[in-house]
Coordinates of C-alpha atoms in Angstrom, one line a residue:
M9 CA -28.8 15.8 15.3
T10 CA -26.8 12.5 14.4
E11 CA -23.5 12.0 14.1
D12 CA -22.4 10.0 11.0
P13 CA -20.1 7.4 12.0
Y14 CA -18.5 7.6 8.4
A15 CA -17.2 10.8 7.6
F16 CA -14.5 12.3 11.0
A17 CA -12.6 15.6 11.0
D18 CA -10.2 18.2 13.8
S19 CA -8.3 20.7 14.0
V20 CA -4.9 21.7 15.2
W21 CA -4.1 25.6 15.3
I22 CA -1.0 26.1 13.0
D23 CA 1.8 29.5 13.5
A24 CA 1.3 30.7 9.8
T25 CA -0.4 31.6 7.5
P26 CA -3.4 30.4 5.9
H27 CA -1.6 30.1 2.5
H28 CA 2.3 28.7 3.2
V29 CA 0.0 25.6 5.6
Y30 CA -2.5 25.3 1.7
D31 CA 1.6 25.3 0.1
V32 CA 2.3 22.1 2.4
V33 CA -1.0 19.6 2.7
S34 CA -0.9 20.7 -1.2
D35 CA 1.7 19.1 -1.9
I36 CA 0.9 15.3 -2.5
T37 CA 4.6 14.9 -2.7
R38 CA 5.0 15.2 1.1
H39 CA 2.0 13.6 2.4
G40 CA 4.3 10.7 3.7
E41 CA 6.8 12.9 6.0
W42 CA 3.4 12.6 8.4
S43 CA 0.4 10.0 6.8
E44 CA 0.3 8.0 8.9
F45 CA 0.3 4.9 6.7
T46 CA 1.0 6.7 3.1
R47 CA 4.2 6.6 2.4
S48 CA 4.5 8.5 -0.9
C49 CA 2.7 10.1 -3.7
E50 CA 3.5 11.4 -7.5
W51 CA 1.4 13.4 -9.7
E52 CA 0.6 11.6 -12.6
D53 CA -1.5 14.1 -15.2
A54 CA -0.2 17.7 -13.0
T55 CA 2.4 18.7 -11.6
S56 CA 1.0 21.0 -8.9
A57 CA -2.9 20.7 -7.6
V58 CA -5.3 21.9 -9.9
V59 CA -8.8 20.6 -10.2
G60 CA -8.8 17.4 -12.0
A61 CA -5.3 16.7 -11.4
H62 CA -4.8 13.0 -10.7
F63 CA -2.5 10.8 -8.6
T64 CA -1.4 7.8 -6.9
G65 CA -1.1 7.8 -3.5
H66 CA 1.0 3.9 -1.8
N67 CA -0.2 3.0 1.6
S68 CA 1.6 1.1 3.9
R69 CA -0.1 -1.0 7.5
P70 CA 1.2 -4.2 9.1
G71 CA 0.7 -7.3 6.1
R72 CA -0.9 -5.0 4.0
D73 CA 0.7 -2.1 1.3
W74 CA -1.3 -0.9 -1.5
S75 CA -1.4 2.4 -3.9
T76 CA -4.6 4.3 -4.6
R77 CA -5.9 6.6 -7.7
S78 CA -7.1 10.1 -6.6
E79 CA -8.4 12.6 -8.2
V80 CA -8.1 16.1 -6.6
V81 CA -11.7 17.8 -5.6
A82 CA -10.4 21.2 -4.8
A83 CA -8.1 23.5 -4.8
T84 CA -8.1 26.9 -3.4
P85 CA -5.1 28.3 -2.5
G86 CA -5.0 30.1 1.5
Q87 CA -7.8 27.5 2.2
E88 CA -9.0 24.7 1.0
F89 CA -7.9 21.4 -0.8
A90 CA -9.4 17.7 -1.2
W91 CA -8.9 14.9 -3.3
E92 CA -11.4 11.5 -4.3
V93 CA -10.5 8.1 -3.1
R94 CA -10.8 5.6 -5.9
D95 CA -13.7 7.0 -8.7
G96 CA -15.7 8.4 -5.0
F97 CA -14.9 5.7 -2.4
V98 CA -13.7 8.2 -0.4
R99 CA -13.1 11.8 0.7
W100 CA -10.0 13.4 2.6
G101 CA -10.1 17.5 2.2
Y102 CA -8.6 20.1 4.7
T103 CA -10.0 23.2 4.5
M104 CA -7.9 26.5 6.2
A105 CA -9.0 29.5 8.2
P106 CA -7.0 32.5 9.7
D107 CA -7.1 31.9 13.2
G108 CA -5.6 34.7 15.7
G109 CA -2.4 34.9 13.3
G110 CA -1.7 31.7 13.0
T111 CA -4.7 29.1 10.7
R112 CA -7.0 26.6 12.2
L113 CA -6.1 23.6 10.2
T114 CA -9.0 21.3 9.6
Q115 CA -8.8 17.5 8.4
S116 CA -11.6 15.3 6.6
W117 CA -13.0 12.4 5.9
E118 CA -16.0 11.3 4.6
F119 CA -15.9 7.2 3.5
R120 CA -18.6 7.2 1.2
R121 CA -21.2 3.8 0.5
V122 CA -20.5 2.9 -3.0
G123 CA -16.3 2.8 -0.4
R124 CA -18.0 1.0 2.0
E125 CA -19.6 -1.9 0.1
Y126 CA -15.8 -2.4 -2.0
I127 CA -14.3 -2.8 1.4
R128 CA -16.8 -5.0 3.0
E129 CA -17.6 -7.2 -0.3
T130 CA -13.5 -7.7 -0.3
F131 CA -12.1 -7.5 3.6
G132 CA -15.9 -8.0 5.5
E133 CA -17.3 -5.8 8.3
D134 CA -13.9 -5.2 10.3
G135 CA -12.9 -3.6 6.9
V136 CA -15.3 -1.5 6.8
T137 CA -15.4 -1.2 10.7
L138 CA -10.9 -0.6 10.8
R139 CA -11.1 1.5 8.2
V140 CA -13.5 3.4 10.9
N141 CA -11.1 3.7 13.5
D142 CA -7.6 4.2 11.5
A143 CA -8.9 7.9 10.4
R144 CA -11.1 8.6 14.2
T145 CA -7.1 7.7 15.5
S146 CA -4.8 8.7 13.1
I147 CA -6.2 12.3 11.3
P148 CA -5.2 13.3 15.0
A149 CA -2.2 12.3 15.0
T150 CA -1.5 14.0 11.4
L151 CA -2.6 16.9 12.1
E152 CA 0.0 16.9 15.3
R153 CA 2.8 15.8 12.4
I154 CA 1.8 18.7 10.0
K155 CA 1.9 21.6 12.7
K156 CA 5.4 19.9 13.3
V157 CA 6.7 20.1 9.9
I158 CA 5.7 23.4 9.3
E159 CA 6.7 24.9 12.9
G160 CA 9.9 23.1 12.9

């Protein structure tokens, strides 16, 4: 089986219940606390995570600031929270599973073809490579920051 170069996932164990972990990661207004690139998010048409709700994320990296509109595509308390950016360009998600008195939190990322094509047309192949590398390095760091936020 070949690894998909446009998808990545990593996990961390957290000393908290799956429901508590879900409550934290599904609160998009807190994503700026642990994300390397997201500075803030706000709900557009909801006040909490429900499938179909939209939010805007404000992001920053050296030399570039941008905002994206996302739609919640999975919201099952204690199990999964996921969203798609810009009509399916990218899918980000968290899954929670009970594990030894705590929770195994997995963050996943899928850079879909429509998103890759847009980035390639706008920023060139280097833009695609940058996003792949960003996900592979930022997801483990993000998970460690979430763990620290939850465990104190």
